Short mmCIF file of C-alpha atoms and ligand atoms in Angstrom, two decimals:
data_model
loop_
_atom_site.label_atom_id
_atom_site.label_comp_id
_atom_site.label_asym_id
_atom_site.label_seq_id
_atom_site.Cartn_x
_atom_site.Cartn_y
_atom_site.Cartn_z
CA MET W 1 10.83 -14.87 -5.24
CA SER W 2 11.44 -11.80 -3.10
CA ARG W 3 12.71 -9.94 -6.17
CA TYR W 4 9.07 -9.78 -7.28
CA GLU W 5 6.07 -8.19 -5.72
CA ALA W 6 2.50 -9.35 -6.27
CA VAL W 7 -0.13 -7.00 -7.69
CA ILE W 8 -3.75 -7.99 -7.21
CA GLY W 9 -7.01 -6.43 -8.37
CA LEU W 10 -10.42 -7.97 -7.67
CA GLU W 11 -13.67 -7.95 -9.62
CA VAL W 12 -16.54 -8.87 -7.34
CA HIS W 13 -20.02 -9.76 -8.52
CA VAL W 14 -22.73 -9.13 -5.98
CA GLN W 15 -26.23 -10.39 -6.59
CA LEU W 16 -28.69 -7.77 -5.42
CA ALA W 17 -31.41 -9.05 -3.12
CA THR W 18 -34.36 -7.64 -5.06
CA ALA W 19 -37.55 -9.67 -5.32
CA SER W 20 -37.71 -9.30 -9.09
CA LYS W 21 -35.18 -9.24 -11.90
CA LEU W 22 -33.34 -6.19 -13.23
CA PHE W 23 -35.42 -5.57 -16.36
CA CYS W 24 -38.62 -7.60 -15.87
CA ALA W 25 -41.02 -8.65 -13.12
CA CYS W 26 -39.86 -12.29 -12.91
CA SER W 27 -38.95 -13.61 -9.46
CA THR W 28 -35.30 -13.95 -8.45
CA ALA W 29 -36.02 -16.85 -6.04
CA PHE W 30 -33.26 -19.44 -5.95
CA GLY W 31 -33.85 -23.14 -6.46
CA CYS W 32 -37.15 -23.09 -8.40
CA PRO W 33 -37.78 -25.73 -11.10
CA PRO W 34 -35.77 -24.84 -14.23
CA ASN W 35 -37.19 -22.19 -16.56
CA THR W 36 -40.20 -21.34 -14.41
CA ASN W 37 -39.17 -17.76 -13.54
CA VAL W 38 -38.87 -16.48 -17.09
CA CYS W 39 -40.67 -14.16 -19.51
CA GLU W 40 -40.12 -12.74 -22.98
CA VAL W 41 -37.75 -10.08 -21.61
CA CYS W 42 -35.33 -12.34 -19.74
CA LEU W 43 -35.63 -14.98 -22.48
CA GLY W 44 -34.29 -12.38 -24.91
CA MET W 45 -37.24 -12.50 -27.31
CA PRO W 46 -36.94 -10.00 -30.15
CA GLY W 47 -39.02 -6.90 -29.55
CA ALA W 48 -39.52 -7.41 -25.82
CA LEU W 49 -38.63 -4.22 -23.97
CA PRO W 50 -36.72 -4.04 -20.65
CA THR W 51 -37.76 -1.68 -17.84
CA ILE W 52 -35.40 -0.85 -15.02
CA ASN W 53 -35.92 -2.09 -11.47
CA ARG W 54 -35.90 0.98 -9.20
CA GLN W 55 -34.85 -1.00 -6.12
CA ALA W 56 -31.80 -2.38 -7.93
CA VAL W 57 -30.68 1.17 -8.75
CA ARG W 58 -31.04 2.18 -5.11
CA TYR W 59 -29.10 -0.89 -3.96
CA ALA W 60 -26.28 -0.20 -6.41
CA ALA W 61 -26.08 3.40 -5.24
CA LEU W 62 -25.96 2.25 -1.58
CA VAL W 63 -22.95 0.07 -2.35
CA GLY W 64 -21.30 3.13 -3.92
CA LEU W 65 -22.07 5.31 -0.92
CA ALA W 66 -20.70 2.72 1.50
CA THR W 67 -17.47 2.43 -0.51
CA ASN W 68 -16.80 6.16 -0.69
CA CYS W 69 -17.62 6.36 -4.40
CA ALA W 70 -19.07 9.22 -6.36
CA VAL W 71 -22.58 8.14 -7.33
CA ASN W 72 -23.22 9.48 -10.81
CA SER W 73 -26.46 11.33 -11.37
CA TYR W 74 -26.40 10.07 -14.96
CA SER W 75 -25.34 6.60 -16.04
CA VAL W 76 -25.95 4.51 -19.13
CA PHE W 77 -26.60 0.85 -19.90
CA ALA W 78 -24.54 -0.72 -22.65
CA ARG W 79 -24.75 -3.99 -24.50
CA LYS W 80 -21.83 -6.35 -24.04
CA ASN W 81 -22.05 -8.67 -27.00
CA TYR W 82 -20.98 -12.28 -26.87
CA PHE W 83 -22.49 -15.64 -27.67
CA TYR W 84 -23.11 -18.29 -25.08
CA PRO W 85 -26.06 -20.68 -24.66
CA ASP W 86 -26.96 -19.25 -21.23
CA LEU W 87 -27.30 -15.74 -22.72
CA PRO W 88 -30.35 -15.89 -24.97
CA ALA W 89 -30.25 -12.28 -26.18
CA GLY W 90 -26.67 -12.64 -27.43
CA TYR W 91 -25.66 -9.70 -25.24
CA GLN W 92 -25.50 -8.85 -21.58
CA ILE W 93 -26.91 -5.52 -20.49
CA SER W 94 -24.15 -3.88 -18.49
CA GLN W 95 -22.63 -0.43 -18.06
CA PHE W 96 -19.43 0.61 -19.79
CA GLU W 97 -18.37 4.21 -20.23
CA LEU W 98 -20.78 5.68 -17.70
CA PRO W 99 -21.20 3.36 -14.69
CA ILE W 100 -23.39 4.22 -11.73
CA CYS W 101 -20.49 4.66 -9.24
CA GLU W 102 -16.78 5.49 -9.56
CA HIS W 103 -13.63 6.52 -7.70
CA GLY W 104 -14.16 5.03 -4.27
CA PHE W 105 -12.03 3.23 -1.75
CA LEU W 106 -12.37 0.66 0.99
CA PRO W 107 -10.15 0.72 4.10
CA ILE W 108 -8.71 -2.62 5.19
CA GLN W 109 -6.54 -3.66 8.14
CA THR W 110 -3.10 -4.98 7.22
CA GLU W 111 -0.05 -5.96 9.25
CA ASP W 112 1.23 -2.41 8.73
CA GLY W 113 -2.02 -0.76 9.78
CA GLU W 114 -4.89 0.63 7.77
CA LYS W 115 -4.67 0.74 3.99
CA HIS W 116 -7.09 2.12 1.41
CA ILE W 117 -7.91 -0.11 -1.56
CA GLY W 118 -9.10 1.96 -4.49
CA ILE W 119 -12.40 1.15 -6.17
CA THR W 120 -12.34 1.96 -9.84
CA ARG W 121 -16.01 1.57 -10.60
CA ILE W 122 -19.25 -0.15 -9.73
CA HIS W 123 -21.61 -0.98 -12.55
CA MET W 124 -24.99 -2.67 -12.79
CA GLU W 125 -25.63 -5.60 -15.08
CA ASN W 126 -27.90 -8.60 -15.47
CA ASP W 127 -26.77 -12.13 -14.74
CA ALA W 128 -26.76 -14.92 -17.31
CA GLY W 129 -28.58 -18.25 -16.95
CA LYS W 130 -26.95 -21.53 -16.04
CA ASN W 131 -25.76 -24.36 -18.24
CA MET W 132 -25.96 -27.80 -16.73
CA HIS W 133 -24.05 -30.65 -18.26
CA SER W 134 -25.19 -34.18 -17.70
CA GLN W 135 -22.35 -36.59 -18.20
CA ALA W 136 -24.64 -39.60 -17.79
CA GLU W 137 -27.03 -38.58 -20.57
CA ASN W 138 -24.35 -36.80 -22.60
CA VAL W 139 -26.56 -33.71 -23.00
CA SER W 140 -26.51 -30.16 -21.74
CA PHE W 141 -29.43 -28.20 -20.31
CA VAL W 142 -30.01 -24.50 -19.96
CA ASP W 143 -31.86 -23.02 -16.99
CA LEU W 144 -32.74 -19.36 -17.48
CA ASN W 145 -34.22 -18.70 -14.04
CA ARG W 146 -31.12 -16.72 -13.11
CA ALA W 147 -31.00 -14.84 -16.43
CA GLY W 148 -31.78 -11.20 -15.74
CA THR W 149 -31.04 -11.27 -12.01
CA PRO W 150 -29.52 -7.92 -10.96
CA LEU W 151 -25.82 -7.75 -10.18
CA VAL W 152 -23.36 -5.07 -9.37
CA GLU W 153 -19.76 -5.61 -10.35
CA ILE W 154 -17.30 -3.88 -8.06
CA VAL W 155 -13.92 -3.40 -9.74
CA SER W 156 -10.94 -2.59 -7.55
CA GLU W 157 -7.72 -0.85 -8.44
CA PRO W 158 -4.70 -3.20 -8.55
CA ASP W 159 -3.85 -2.04 -5.03
CA MET W 160 -3.49 -5.29 -3.11
CA ARG W 161 -0.03 -6.75 -2.57
CA SER W 162 -0.67 -10.09 -0.89
CA PRO W 163 -3.28 -12.85 -0.71
CA ALA W 164 -4.03 -11.74 2.86
CA GLU W 165 -4.82 -8.20 1.68
CA ALA W 166 -7.09 -9.60 -1.02
CA ALA W 167 -8.95 -11.67 1.57
CA ALA W 168 -9.24 -8.68 3.91
CA TYR W 169 -10.68 -6.52 1.11
CA LEU W 170 -13.14 -9.21 0.13
CA LYS W 171 -14.29 -9.72 3.70
CA ALA W 172 -14.72 -5.97 4.18
CA LEU W 173 -16.81 -5.78 1.02
CA TYR W 174 -18.85 -8.80 2.05
CA GLY W 175 -19.56 -7.14 5.38
CA LEU W 176 -20.72 -3.97 3.68
CA VAL W 177 -23.16 -5.52 1.22
CA THR W 178 -24.69 -7.82 3.82
CA TYR W 179 -25.00 -5.03 6.40
CA LEU W 180 -26.57 -2.80 3.76
CA GLY W 181 -29.04 -5.61 3.15
CA VAL W 182 -28.49 -5.41 -0.60
CA CYS W 183 -27.13 -8.98 -0.86
CA ASP W 184 -28.08 -12.18 0.95
CA GLY W 185 -24.38 -13.11 1.15
CA ASN W 186 -24.94 -16.72 0.19
CA MET W 187 -21.63 -17.63 -1.41
CA GLU W 188 -22.60 -21.25 -2.14
CA GLU W 189 -25.50 -20.02 -4.24
CA GLY W 190 -23.21 -17.55 -5.97
CA SER W 191 -24.68 -14.37 -4.49
CA PHE W 192 -21.18 -13.02 -3.83
CA ARG W 193 -18.41 -14.16 -6.17
CA CYS W 194 -15.01 -12.96 -7.10
CA ASP W 195 -12.49 -13.00 -9.95
CA ALA W 196 -8.91 -12.24 -8.98
CA ASN W 197 -6.39 -10.57 -11.29
CA VAL W 198 -2.82 -11.37 -10.38
CA SER W 199 0.50 -10.23 -11.78
CA LEU W 200 4.07 -9.95 -10.59
CA ARG W 201 6.57 -7.17 -11.12
CA VAL W 202 10.05 -6.44 -9.95
CA ALA W 203 9.67 -4.98 -6.47
CA GLY W 204 9.64 -1.20 -6.60
CA SER W 205 8.90 -0.99 -10.34
CA ALA W 206 6.08 1.35 -11.37
CA GLU W 207 4.93 -0.70 -14.36
CA LEU W 208 2.41 -3.49 -14.10
CA GLY W 209 3.30 -7.00 -15.18
CA THR W 210 1.15 -9.25 -17.34
CA ARG W 211 -1.82 -10.52 -15.37
CA THR W 212 -3.91 -13.62 -15.30
CA GLU W 213 -7.52 -13.64 -14.24
CA LEU W 214 -8.65 -16.37 -11.84
CA LYS W 215 -12.26 -17.50 -11.96
CA ASN W 216 -14.41 -19.76 -9.86
CA LEU W 217 -13.39 -18.48 -6.44
CA ASN W 218 -16.40 -19.20 -4.25
CA SER W 219 -15.00 -18.84 -0.74
CA PHE W 220 -12.62 -16.52 1.09
CA ARG W 221 -10.26 -19.40 1.63
CA ASN W 222 -10.23 -20.33 -2.04
CA VAL W 223 -9.50 -16.76 -3.08
CA GLN W 224 -6.51 -16.68 -0.81
CA ARG W 225 -5.23 -20.11 -1.82
CA ALA W 226 -5.72 -19.52 -5.54
CA ILE W 227 -3.79 -16.25 -5.40
CA GLU W 228 -1.01 -17.90 -3.39
CA TYR W 229 -0.74 -20.64 -5.97
CA GLU W 230 -0.78 -18.19 -8.86
CA ILE W 231 1.94 -15.98 -7.35
CA GLU W 232 4.14 -19.02 -7.05
CA ARG W 233 3.36 -20.24 -10.57
CA GLN W 234 4.15 -16.89 -12.13
CA GLY W 235 7.25 -16.54 -9.96
CA ASP W 236 8.57 -19.83 -11.30
CA ILE W 237 7.95 -18.76 -14.90
CA LEU W 238 9.70 -15.42 -14.42
CA ALA W 239 12.59 -16.99 -12.52
CA GLU W 240 13.27 -19.19 -15.55
CA GLY W 241 13.24 -16.14 -17.83
CA GLY W 242 9.82 -16.99 -19.25
CA LEU W 243 6.81 -14.75 -19.91
CA VAL W 244 3.44 -14.94 -18.22
CA ARG W 245 0.61 -15.35 -20.72
CA GLN W 246 -2.41 -13.05 -20.31
CA GLU W 247 -5.22 -15.52 -19.85
CA THR W 248 -8.21 -16.58 -17.81
CA ARG W 249 -7.51 -19.44 -15.44
CA LEU W 250 -9.86 -21.64 -13.48
CA TYR W 251 -9.15 -22.52 -9.86
CA ASP W 252 -9.53 -26.19 -8.96
CA ALA W 253 -10.09 -26.17 -5.20
CA ALA W 254 -9.78 -29.95 -4.80
CA LYS W 255 -6.30 -30.00 -6.37
CA ASN W 256 -5.37 -26.45 -5.28
CA VAL W 257 -4.10 -25.48 -8.73
CA THR W 258 -5.12 -22.96 -11.38
CA LEU W 259 -5.59 -24.21 -14.94
CA ALA W 260 -5.57 -22.27 -18.20
CA MET W 261 -9.13 -21.81 -19.48
CA ARG W 262 -8.95 -19.37 -22.36
CA GLY W 263 -7.02 -16.39 -23.68
CA LYS W 264 -8.31 -13.18 -22.16
CA GLU W 265 -10.66 -11.01 -24.25
CA ASP W 266 -10.09 -7.29 -24.54
CA ALA W 267 -12.93 -4.82 -24.19
CA GLN W 268 -13.13 -4.21 -27.93
CA ASP W 269 -14.00 -7.88 -28.47
CA TYR W 270 -17.36 -7.19 -26.82
CA ARG W 271 -18.36 -4.36 -29.19
CA TYR W 272 -19.99 -2.38 -26.39
CA PHE W 273 -22.59 0.21 -27.37
CA PRO W 274 -25.31 2.08 -25.45
CA ASP W 275 -28.46 -0.03 -25.20
CA PRO W 276 -31.09 1.72 -27.34
CA ASP W 277 -33.94 0.03 -25.44
CA LEU W 278 -33.12 1.68 -22.12
CA LEU W 279 -33.13 5.31 -20.99
CA PRO W 280 -30.15 6.62 -19.06
CA VAL W 281 -30.41 6.15 -15.32
CA CYS W 282 -30.86 9.53 -13.62
CA ILE W 283 -30.50 9.74 -9.86
CA ASP W 284 -32.12 12.66 -8.14
CA GLU W 285 -29.94 14.62 -5.72
CA ASN W 286 -32.65 14.50 -3.02
CA ASP W 287 -32.98 10.75 -3.33
CA LEU W 288 -29.24 10.34 -3.02
CA THR W 289 -29.12 12.51 0.09
CA ALA W 290 -31.94 10.52 1.66
CA TRP W 291 -30.15 7.25 0.86
CA ARG W 292 -26.90 8.55 2.32
CA ASN W 293 -28.63 9.68 5.50
CA GLY W 294 -30.42 6.36 5.77
CA LEU W 295 -27.27 4.20 5.66
CA PRO W 296 -27.37 1.62 8.46
CA GLU W 297 -24.60 0.98 10.98
CA LEU W 298 -21.78 -0.59 8.98
CA PRO W 299 -19.26 -3.22 10.11
CA ARG W 300 -16.50 -0.84 11.17
CA GLU W 301 -18.81 1.15 13.42
CA ARG W 302 -20.25 -2.01 14.85
CA LEU W 303 -16.76 -3.36 15.48
CA ALA W 304 -15.87 -0.27 17.49
CA ARG W 305 -19.11 -0.51 19.47
CA PHE W 306 -18.67 -4.22 20.23
CA GLN W 307 -15.10 -3.55 21.31
CA ALA W 308 -16.28 -0.92 23.75
CA MET W 309 -18.93 -3.34 25.05
CA THR W 310 -16.61 -6.32 25.55
CA LYS W 311 -13.05 -4.93 25.79
CA LEU W 312 -11.96 -7.94 23.73
CA PRO W 313 -9.21 -7.78 21.07
CA GLU W 314 -10.17 -6.75 17.56
CA THR W 315 -9.43 -10.16 16.05
CA ASP W 316 -12.04 -11.72 18.34
CA ILE W 317 -14.62 -9.05 17.61
CA GLU W 318 -14.09 -9.44 13.87
CA VAL W 319 -15.42 -12.96 14.15
CA LEU W 320 -18.64 -11.58 15.63
CA VAL W 321 -19.00 -8.69 13.20
CA HIS W 322 -18.16 -10.45 9.93
CA ASN W 323 -21.47 -12.29 9.76
CA ILE W 324 -24.41 -9.95 10.37
CA GLY W 325 -26.52 -12.86 11.64
CA ILE W 326 -23.95 -13.63 14.33
CA ALA W 327 -23.58 -9.95 15.15
CA ASP W 328 -27.34 -9.60 15.67
CA TYR W 329 -27.41 -12.79 17.73
CA PHE W 330 -24.58 -11.54 19.90
CA GLU W 331 -26.39 -8.26 20.39
CA ALA W 332 -29.51 -10.11 21.55
CA VAL W 333 -27.54 -12.20 24.07
CA ALA W 334 -25.53 -9.20 25.27
CA ALA W 335 -28.74 -7.26 25.91
CA ALA W 336 -29.72 -9.88 28.51
CA THR W 337 -26.38 -10.66 30.18
CA SER W 338 -22.63 -9.95 30.27
CA ALA W 339 -21.49 -8.87 26.80
CA ARG W 340 -17.98 -10.13 27.31
CA GLN W 341 -19.12 -13.59 28.40
CA ALA W 342 -21.62 -13.72 25.56
CA ALA W 343 -18.86 -12.92 23.07
CA GLY W 344 -16.66 -15.61 24.59
CA TYR W 345 -19.36 -18.25 24.17
CA LEU W 346 -20.07 -17.27 20.59
CA ILE W 347 -16.45 -17.15 19.45
CA GLY W 348 -15.55 -20.34 21.32
CA PRO W 349 -18.11 -23.05 22.07
CA VAL W 350 -20.79 -21.97 19.59
CA LEU W 351 -18.54 -21.93 16.55
CA ARG W 352 -16.83 -25.09 17.71
CA GLU W 353 -20.14 -26.93 18.04
CA CYS W 354 -21.22 -25.69 14.59
CA ARG W 355 -18.12 -27.28 13.12
CA ALA W 356 -18.30 -30.44 15.20
CA ARG W 357 -21.99 -31.06 14.56
CA ASP W 358 -22.09 -29.80 10.99
CA ILE W 359 -24.56 -27.02 11.83
CA PRO W 360 -24.40 -23.97 9.52
CA VAL W 361 -22.75 -20.86 10.95
CA ASP W 362 -26.08 -19.08 10.67
CA PRO W 363 -28.21 -18.36 13.74
CA ARG W 364 -31.37 -18.95 11.72
CA CYS W 365 -30.41 -22.65 11.77
CA TRP W 366 -29.69 -22.79 15.49
CA LYS W 367 -32.10 -24.28 17.98
CA MET W 368 -30.43 -22.45 20.87
CA LYS W 369 -32.02 -19.01 20.97
CA PRO W 370 -30.22 -15.93 22.34
CA GLU W 371 -32.34 -16.07 25.54
CA SER W 372 -31.09 -19.58 26.26
CA LEU W 373 -27.45 -18.63 25.83
CA ALA W 374 -28.00 -15.61 28.06
CA GLU W 375 -29.63 -17.88 30.64
CA LEU W 376 -26.59 -20.16 30.63
CA VAL W 377 -24.15 -17.27 30.96
CA ASP W 378 -26.16 -15.96 33.91
CA MET W 379 -26.24 -19.35 35.59
CA VAL W 380 -22.45 -19.58 35.42
CA ASP W 381 -22.18 -16.02 36.64
CA LYS W 382 -24.36 -16.71 39.67
CA GLY W 383 -22.54 -19.93 40.45
CA GLU W 384 -25.59 -22.11 39.77
CA ILE W 385 -23.49 -24.24 37.45
CA SER W 386 -19.72 -24.38 37.14
CA ALA W 387 -18.03 -22.93 34.06
CA LYS W 388 -16.52 -26.32 33.39
CA MET W 389 -19.88 -28.04 33.58
CA ALA W 390 -21.35 -25.43 31.25
CA HIS W 391 -18.62 -26.20 28.72
CA ASP W 392 -19.06 -29.94 29.13
CA VAL W 393 -22.78 -29.89 28.40
CA PHE W 394 -22.71 -27.01 25.92
CA GLY W 395 -22.83 -29.19 22.82
CA GLU W 396 -25.96 -30.95 24.03
CA LEU W 397 -27.64 -27.66 24.92
CA PHE W 398 -26.70 -26.07 21.61
CA GLU W 399 -27.94 -28.95 19.51
CA SER W 400 -31.19 -29.52 21.38
CA GLY W 401 -32.12 -25.93 22.15
CA VAL W 402 -33.59 -26.90 25.54
CA SER W 403 -33.59 -24.37 28.37
CA PRO W 404 -30.28 -24.60 30.26
CA ALA W 405 -32.03 -24.10 33.61
CA ALA W 406 -34.45 -26.96 32.96
CA PHE W 407 -31.64 -29.17 31.65
CA VAL W 408 -29.47 -28.58 34.71
CA ARG W 409 -32.39 -29.20 37.06
CA GLU W 410 -33.42 -32.40 35.31
CA LYS W 411 -29.91 -33.87 35.15
CA GLY W 412 -28.96 -32.68 38.62
CA LEU W 413 -25.94 -30.78 37.34
CA GLY W 414 -26.40 -27.74 39.53
CA GLN W 415 -23.29 -26.50 41.27
CA ILE W 416 -23.11 -27.28 44.99
CA SER W 417 -22.66 -23.95 46.75
CA ASP W 418 -24.24 -25.04 49.98
CA ALA W 419 -21.59 -24.37 52.66
CA ASP W 420 -22.72 -27.14 55.03
CA ALA W 421 -22.78 -29.80 52.32
CA LEU W 422 -19.34 -28.79 51.03
CA GLU W 423 -17.94 -28.63 54.54
CA GLU W 424 -18.95 -32.22 55.03
CA VAL W 425 -17.38 -33.42 51.78
CA THR W 426 -14.10 -31.58 52.27
CA ALA W 427 -13.82 -32.86 55.82
CA SER W 428 -14.31 -36.45 54.76
CA VAL W 429 -11.80 -36.08 51.90
CA VAL W 430 -9.16 -34.67 54.24
CA ASP W 431 -9.87 -37.38 56.82
CA ALA W 432 -9.54 -40.08 54.19
CA HIS W 433 -6.04 -38.89 53.20
CA PRO W 434 -4.08 -38.36 56.45
CA LYS W 435 -0.67 -38.82 54.78
CA GLU W 436 -1.30 -36.16 52.17
CA ALA W 437 -2.80 -33.87 54.79
CA ALA W 438 0.34 -34.17 56.92
CA ALA W 439 2.59 -33.54 53.91
CA TYR W 440 0.55 -30.47 53.01
CA ARG W 441 0.88 -29.07 56.50
CA GLU W 442 4.64 -29.58 56.29
CA GLY W 443 4.76 -27.29 53.29
CA LYS W 444 3.87 -29.44 50.26
CA THR W 445 1.21 -26.91 49.25
CA LYS W 446 1.12 -28.30 45.72
CA LEU W 447 -1.11 -31.00 47.17
CA MET W 448 -3.98 -28.51 47.21
CA SER W 449 -4.90 -29.48 43.66
CA PHE W 450 -4.94 -33.13 44.74
CA PHE W 451 -7.51 -32.34 47.43
CA VAL W 452 -9.60 -30.19 45.12
CA GLY W 453 -9.56 -33.04 42.62
CA GLN W 454 -10.78 -35.47 45.27
CA VAL W 455 -13.63 -33.17 46.26
CA MET W 456 -14.59 -32.72 42.63
CA ARG W 457 -14.58 -36.45 42.11
CA ALA W 458 -16.77 -36.96 45.17
CA THR W 459 -19.24 -34.34 43.94
CA LYS W 460 -19.10 -35.37 40.25
CA GLY W 461 -17.59 -32.02 39.37
CA LYS W 462 -20.42 -30.03 40.84
CA ALA W 463 -18.73 -28.40 43.83
CA ASN W 464 -18.22 -24.65 43.71
CA PRO W 465 -14.42 -24.49 43.21
CA ALA W 466 -13.86 -21.20 45.01
CA MET W 467 -15.70 -22.44 48.10
CA VAL W 468 -13.88 -25.77 48.01
CA ASN W 469 -10.56 -23.97 47.98
CA ASP W 470 -11.51 -21.83 50.97
CA LEU W 471 -12.84 -24.78 52.95
CA LEU W 472 -9.79 -26.94 52.24
CA GLU W 473 -7.41 -24.19 53.22
CA LYS W 474 -9.18 -23.81 56.55
CA LYS W 475 -9.31 -27.51 57.16
CA LEU W 476 -5.63 -28.07 56.30
CA ARG W 477 -4.29 -25.20 58.35
P1 LIG N 501 -11.41 -6.80 -17.50
O1 LIG N 501 -10.92 -7.90 -16.62
O2 LIG N 501 -12.88 -6.84 -17.55
O3 LIG N 501 -10.76 -6.77 -18.80
P2 LIG N 501 -10.12 -4.37 -16.33
O4 LIG N 501 -9.08 -4.02 -17.29
O5 LIG N 501 -10.98 -3.27 -15.86
O6 LIG N 501 -11.17 -5.40 -16.78
O7 LIG N 501 -9.38 -4.99 -15.05
C1 LIG N 501 -10.02 -5.77 -14.18
C2 LIG N 501 -9.24 -5.92 -12.89
O8 LIG N 501 -7.92 -6.27 -13.10
C3 LIG N 501 -9.22 -4.67 -12.03
O9 LIG N 501 -9.58 -5.05 -10.73
C4 LIG N 501 -7.78 -4.22 -12.08
O10 LIG N 501 -7.39 -3.63 -10.86
C5 LIG N 501 -7.05 -5.51 -12.29
N1 LIG N 501 -5.78 -5.38 -13.00
C6 LIG N 501 -5.56 -4.72 -14.16
N2 LIG N 501 -4.28 -4.86 -14.52
C7 LIG N 501 -3.69 -5.65 -13.59
C8 LIG N 501 -2.37 -6.18 -13.42
N3 LIG N 501 -1.39 -5.93 -14.29
N4 LIG N 501 -2.12 -6.94 -12.33
C9 LIG N 501 -3.09 -7.20 -11.45
N5 LIG N 501 -4.33 -6.74 -11.56
C10 LIG N 501 -4.64 -5.97 -12.62
MG1 LIG N 502 -12.25 -9.22 -15.73
ZN1 LIG N 503 -38.47 -12.15 -17.01
#
């Protein structure tokens, strides 16, 4: 296997979060009854004329600016001809020779430090509809609500060398488009999807090997697993002296295999030509400058800022930054209390409870608001509740969204920091265990944890541990 090196290039389709479609005024809302968001343009009726969505052009240019591309002042739509039932016009309107953005790169973190992944081009195109096959009725349906939805396709250079690099690139890109606000980032609904091109070559060789294209990769994990599988599959073929066939393969996540779907088309099969119904897209230099100046804070800058705020390692901060919803939530908590503690709660208990309770990793679905989390962090900080108690009841607080202060008051979970009360408990614990006390005084200092445990048991875990330690040490002197 080590004789070969993997070569990976990704094509990522990003659905732009415009209210209306790319060439008509129909809504892009997801989940509407089939064929309700359609008109003569997106139904491909003869003679209906497309008009370009200005917002989609701006969004596509923003993606180019954020990926260090040249944004072309002049680009052209082209028809990509093919027949499929979900494509009523018989062609997709895309860009071919003159795309809106070209020649960019995206930095990623690898084991060997930072690496730039080249971006060949970014072009605009409209999405197709959806075919739905009913096995029960033995019929197929076509829903054209999605037909005409604006996409950008971001094509990378074959610069990635491992599944981990591919995943890092994809995550970086996902961060950019969601931070730019040009994509809702909903991978289950297909707003961000990826095809992976994979080939092997003898390590060190300059030529590219024959590639396969993997489709249907709808999560970061699947992208990584599918590429891993494909590298192994091709490695086996080459090891036996065979040849890899250039083809499109479908990833089956349940079985973790890729399966041959069809031979791969070449560009000439699509008979591209400039769309005569659409004018070239011209971007004004002033507009472009304004868009560049208006770019929001992007994930890398935010990562650096969060690191300065929390002094936590980059791998932890990445978890906060990756999802803009979580990043904003963290920011809201950190504004009200210790940033470092807030980060710790988000990375640890919050994500754990999401998994355990099947709550989406999306703060919009959380009942616990940032103020409540900040309140809890503060209560631990001030010693009003022990850190352990906070962890023990966190799941309940997170799921219910009740105020931590009210919850603690109601359930009587407050930490006992009253010196007189603790003095009394520690004294009675020591008195109740004369043998252990004697042993401790003779040097068996390990018994301290035994005494602390007894005090905790007596107080149902509510005693302030630092005070208990001090009091016991005095008492056992
Ligand atoms: P298409 O798939 O539409 O025919 P391209 O020829 O532009 O388009 O290639 C698409 C993707 O495949 C790009 O991301 C490119 O980097 C990648 N790619 C091209 N050749 C190889 C190869 N031999 N191995 C791996 N990736 C490749
Ligand atoms: Mg392709
Ligand atoms: Zn329409």
